[in-house]
Amino acid sequence: MGEHVNVAEIFGQNVFNDAVMRDRLPKTVYKKLKKTIVEGKELEPGIADSVAQAMKEWAIEHGATHYTHWFQPLTGVTAEKHDAFISTPDAAGKVMLEFSGKELIKGESDASSFPSGGLRATFEARGYTAWDCTSPAFLKEDASGVVLCIPTAFCSYTGEALDKKTPLLRSMQAIDQQAMRILRLFGNTTSKKVTPSVGPEQEYFLVDRETYLQRKDLIYTGRTLFGAMPPKGQEMDDHYFGTIRERIGAYMKEVNYELWKLGVSAKTQHNEAAPAQHELAPIYAEVNLAVDHNQMIMETLKRVAGHHGLTCLLHEKPFAGVNGSGKHNNWSLITDDGINMLHAGRTPHENIQFLLVLACILKAVDVHADLLRQSAADVGNDHRLGANEAPPAIISVFLGEQLEDVIDQLCSTGVATHSKQGGKLMTGVATLPDFDKDATDRNRTSPFAFTGNKFEFRMVGSADSPSSANVVLNTIVAEAFKEAADVLEQAEDFDLAVHDMIKTLLADHRRIIFNGNGYSDAWVEEAEKRGLPNLKSMVDAIPALVTDKAVKLFEAFGVFTRAELESRAEIEYETYAKVINIEARTMIDMASKQFIPAAIQYITKLAKSLSAVTAACPAADVSVQTELLIEASDLLSDTKVALARLIELNEQGCRMAQGREQAVFYHEQIVPAMAALRAPVDKLEMIVDKELWPMPSYGDLIFEV
């Protein structure tokens, strides 16, 4: 990478984007493909060969030798199988470079080798990848060369979605159709399409590669299963937005360079609150592109780290006692001609369309709070939610003083006559300008916060795909829009009907609004009184996928079938049990082979020293040595007892059939047993000599980067 980077020149250079297509495709083919992309029409089979030919030539010119259908199975990461462009050699032994329209549109993968939740048996292996032409193809450059990546959906032989993309595209269709009905009710005849726009922020940790390789827990699980807090954590708040160290700056520079080439608009970078924690945020994009881009971001963060002797940790809680990492999902609804349906304006009390949209969203979140909570449930998030700027597990909506005041007016008097304004921020410094304040402060403890012209869903985990959260958001809001439009389209007096509907919806679903401290015990009690669900763990949240309410919702909009929902619930239960099982086995391995031997070595050394002192000087005060010997011996005994218990429970869990019962057992039995083993080991770390402790400490990991 050169010292000087012209972003405008490199941005999108590895993307088969609109400019490349316009330049390389025949005009008629370009227009038909563009119509497919913009209007969501079915792709005409006749143009596929032309597109494939142009795509192949462009890729080869950039050094590509292979192509792959790049998809997002239910593993949570991406998958790819590389095929060379070469064809069967001719009689002279020469090969041609070929890539057909059929190869562009359709691929085949072993569907039974990916999670299917029972949709595919081992002997039912066929699955298909289908080109998603709304997401442009791109070139991936790494040690294996240059590969043309074609974003695709992945489904089974019988048509069920086996990936994260297919339901997302279905949900986009659903909210587009219903949002357009709302716009038409208010006289909008020019907008043709509504698309969810998303800007998923990405938090991550960086640790030294050599230090990382000395920790089995980080290698096997992505998080530290043991570790005493260092003398300093994030108490001083000095890391947040602090000066970026040169080593990290060089890493960020290369990450940006690689992402810009891929057309990912990486814009913001900074140190996050915890030591060794950082954040990258892109500019907003259409939700399916944003999800694809986020996968590229995560892959790039991990790949580039190795170039700088670093390892990128995407786990939601790699270190206890400091901030975890999230993926704040900033969601809004944008028309094809640039109208933001969540833009309230300076006087939201007069913006009737916005108030209806807002009321529908409040209804959607209230009715389906359990489903929205489930959409952000993963194993790592169980360690993160509830503190250090991560939202609580209780879903609520923050609107701020301005909108809450408008709602108060509507619910109490039936009419809103004014909107609070922000006023001037007076700095008190002559050389600094006074400026207009926003009408509302922000709330970092809210899981679903209105932040001016979007909702920020802060619950999504850093390692998780943002697809699931957006599938749920799109679909539940589509349902609320549909139910509103069904009534309003039949109203004789639209103005009166929409006014009454807004007032009714706000009154009925006001319980979901909470502007206070989401971390307080008082809120937990208040939420229970309001009847809001408090799904504290992933295992608690999974059943929301298969309630009659959820099945009815998703089937009504063609987003999921009952079978697809049941399969995803089964995969979630299996994933939870497997992850906890791996963590438990890792703890057993580390305690047995590293911590117990280290403690024995320390205790033996201390006992010999104590014996030597008393032999040489019987009158010497050896109370400190004796106390340390007793304390270390007691902790070693506690460790051995906790280890035996964890081994026993984990063996029991492994014998259980996969499913909810096993997942519940791992959550209720294994997780507490793991905590019981960690406690004495972390105390031993504070006693045993540093040179005897078998692995780097928290201080080594998060401060020596």
mmCIF file of N, CA, C and O in Angstrom, residues 22 95 140 158 164 179 268 276 325 351 378 392 489 493 495 529:
data_model
loop_
_atom_site.group_PDB
_atom_site.id
_atom_site.type_symbol
_atom_site.label_atom_id
_atom_site.label_comp_id
_atom_site.label_asym_id
_atom_site.label_seq_id
_atom_site.Cartn_x
_atom_site.Cartn_y
_atom_site.Cartn_z
ATOM 1 N N ARG A 22 -22.268 -0.043 -16.681
ATOM 2 C CA ARG A 22 -22.684 0.879 -17.737
ATOM 3 C C ARG A 22 -21.635 0.957 -18.840
ATOM 4 O O ARG A 22 -21.951 1.067 -20.027
ATOM 5 N N VAL A 95 -6.199 -24.248 -22.731
ATOM 6 C CA VAL A 95 -7.483 -24.053 -22.060
ATOM 7 C C VAL A 95 -8.051 -22.696 -22.426
ATOM 8 O O VAL A 95 -7.317 -21.753 -22.723
ATOM 9 N N LYS A 140 -11.939 -10.276 -4.258
ATOM 10 C CA LYS A 140 -11.241 -10.463 -2.988
ATOM 11 C C LYS A 140 -9.779 -10.768 -3.286
ATOM 12 O O LYS A 140 -9.465 -11.702 -4.018
ATOM 13 N N THR A 158 -35.557 -28.117 -1.786
ATOM 14 C CA THR A 158 -37.011 -27.947 -1.717
ATOM 15 C C THR A 158 -37.420 -26.499 -1.493
ATOM 16 O O THR A 158 -38.596 -26.212 -1.251
ATOM 17 N N LYS A 164 -28.762 -16.303 5.649
ATOM 18 C CA LYS A 164 -29.170 -15.041 6.261
ATOM 19 C C LYS A 164 -29.719 -14.051 5.232
ATOM 20 O O LYS A 164 -30.411 -13.104 5.592
ATOM 21 N N ALA A 179 -44.942 0.095 3.220
ATOM 22 C CA ALA A 179 -44.562 1.494 3.396
ATOM 23 C C ALA A 179 -45.080 2.346 2.242
ATOM 24 O O ALA A 179 -45.487 3.503 2.451
ATOM 25 N N THR A 268 -15.796 6.293 9.946
ATOM 26 C CA THR A 268 -15.389 6.697 11.293
ATOM 27 C C THR A 268 -14.516 5.634 11.937
ATOM 28 O O THR A 268 -14.817 4.438 11.839
ATOM 29 N N ALA A 276 -7.678 -1.382 24.428
ATOM 30 C CA ALA A 276 -7.532 -2.292 23.281
ATOM 31 C C ALA A 276 -8.806 -2.427 22.451
ATOM 32 O O ALA A 276 -8.849 -3.229 21.525
ATOM 33 N N SER A 325 -18.351 -5.603 23.211
ATOM 34 C CA SER A 325 -18.450 -5.013 21.872
ATOM 35 C C SER A 325 -19.813 -5.304 21.259
ATOM 36 O O SER A 325 -20.309 -6.424 21.328
ATOM 37 N N ASN A 351 -46.261 17.050 11.851
ATOM 38 C CA ASN A 351 -45.887 16.092 10.810
ATOM 39 C C ASN A 351 -46.704 14.819 11.010
ATOM 40 O O ASN A 351 -46.272 13.875 11.658
ATOM 41 N N ASP A 378 -27.258 -14.052 20.919
ATOM 42 C CA ASP A 378 -26.233 -15.048 20.638
ATOM 43 C C ASP A 378 -25.468 -15.323 21.929
ATOM 44 O O ASP A 378 -25.661 -14.634 22.929
ATOM 45 N N PRO A 392 -29.871 -3.122 28.303
ATOM 46 C CA PRO A 392 -30.391 -4.244 29.081
ATOM 47 C C PRO A 392 -31.145 -5.221 28.185
ATOM 48 O O PRO A 392 -31.407 -4.931 27.014
ATOM 49 N N GLU A 489 -57.254 3.115 4.388
ATOM 50 C CA GLU A 489 -57.667 3.109 2.976
ATOM 51 C C GLU A 489 -59.182 3.032 2.826
ATOM 52 O O GLU A 489 -59.723 3.398 1.774
ATOM 53 N N ASP A 493 -63.362 9.727 6.202
ATOM 54 C CA ASP A 493 -62.680 10.982 6.545
ATOM 55 C C ASP A 493 -61.260 10.620 6.962
ATOM 56 O O ASP A 493 -61.006 10.267 8.118
ATOM 57 N N ASP A 495 -58.454 12.392 7.398
ATOM 58 C CA ASP A 495 -57.806 13.233 8.405
ATOM 59 C C ASP A 495 -58.257 12.857 9.810
ATOM 60 O O ASP A 495 -57.446 12.749 10.735
ATOM 61 N N LYS A 529 -43.974 -4.562 35.856
ATOM 62 C CA LYS A 529 -45.321 -4.029 36.070
ATOM 63 C C LYS A 529 -45.997 -3.698 34.738
ATOM 64 O O LYS A 529 -47.214 -3.859 34.587
#
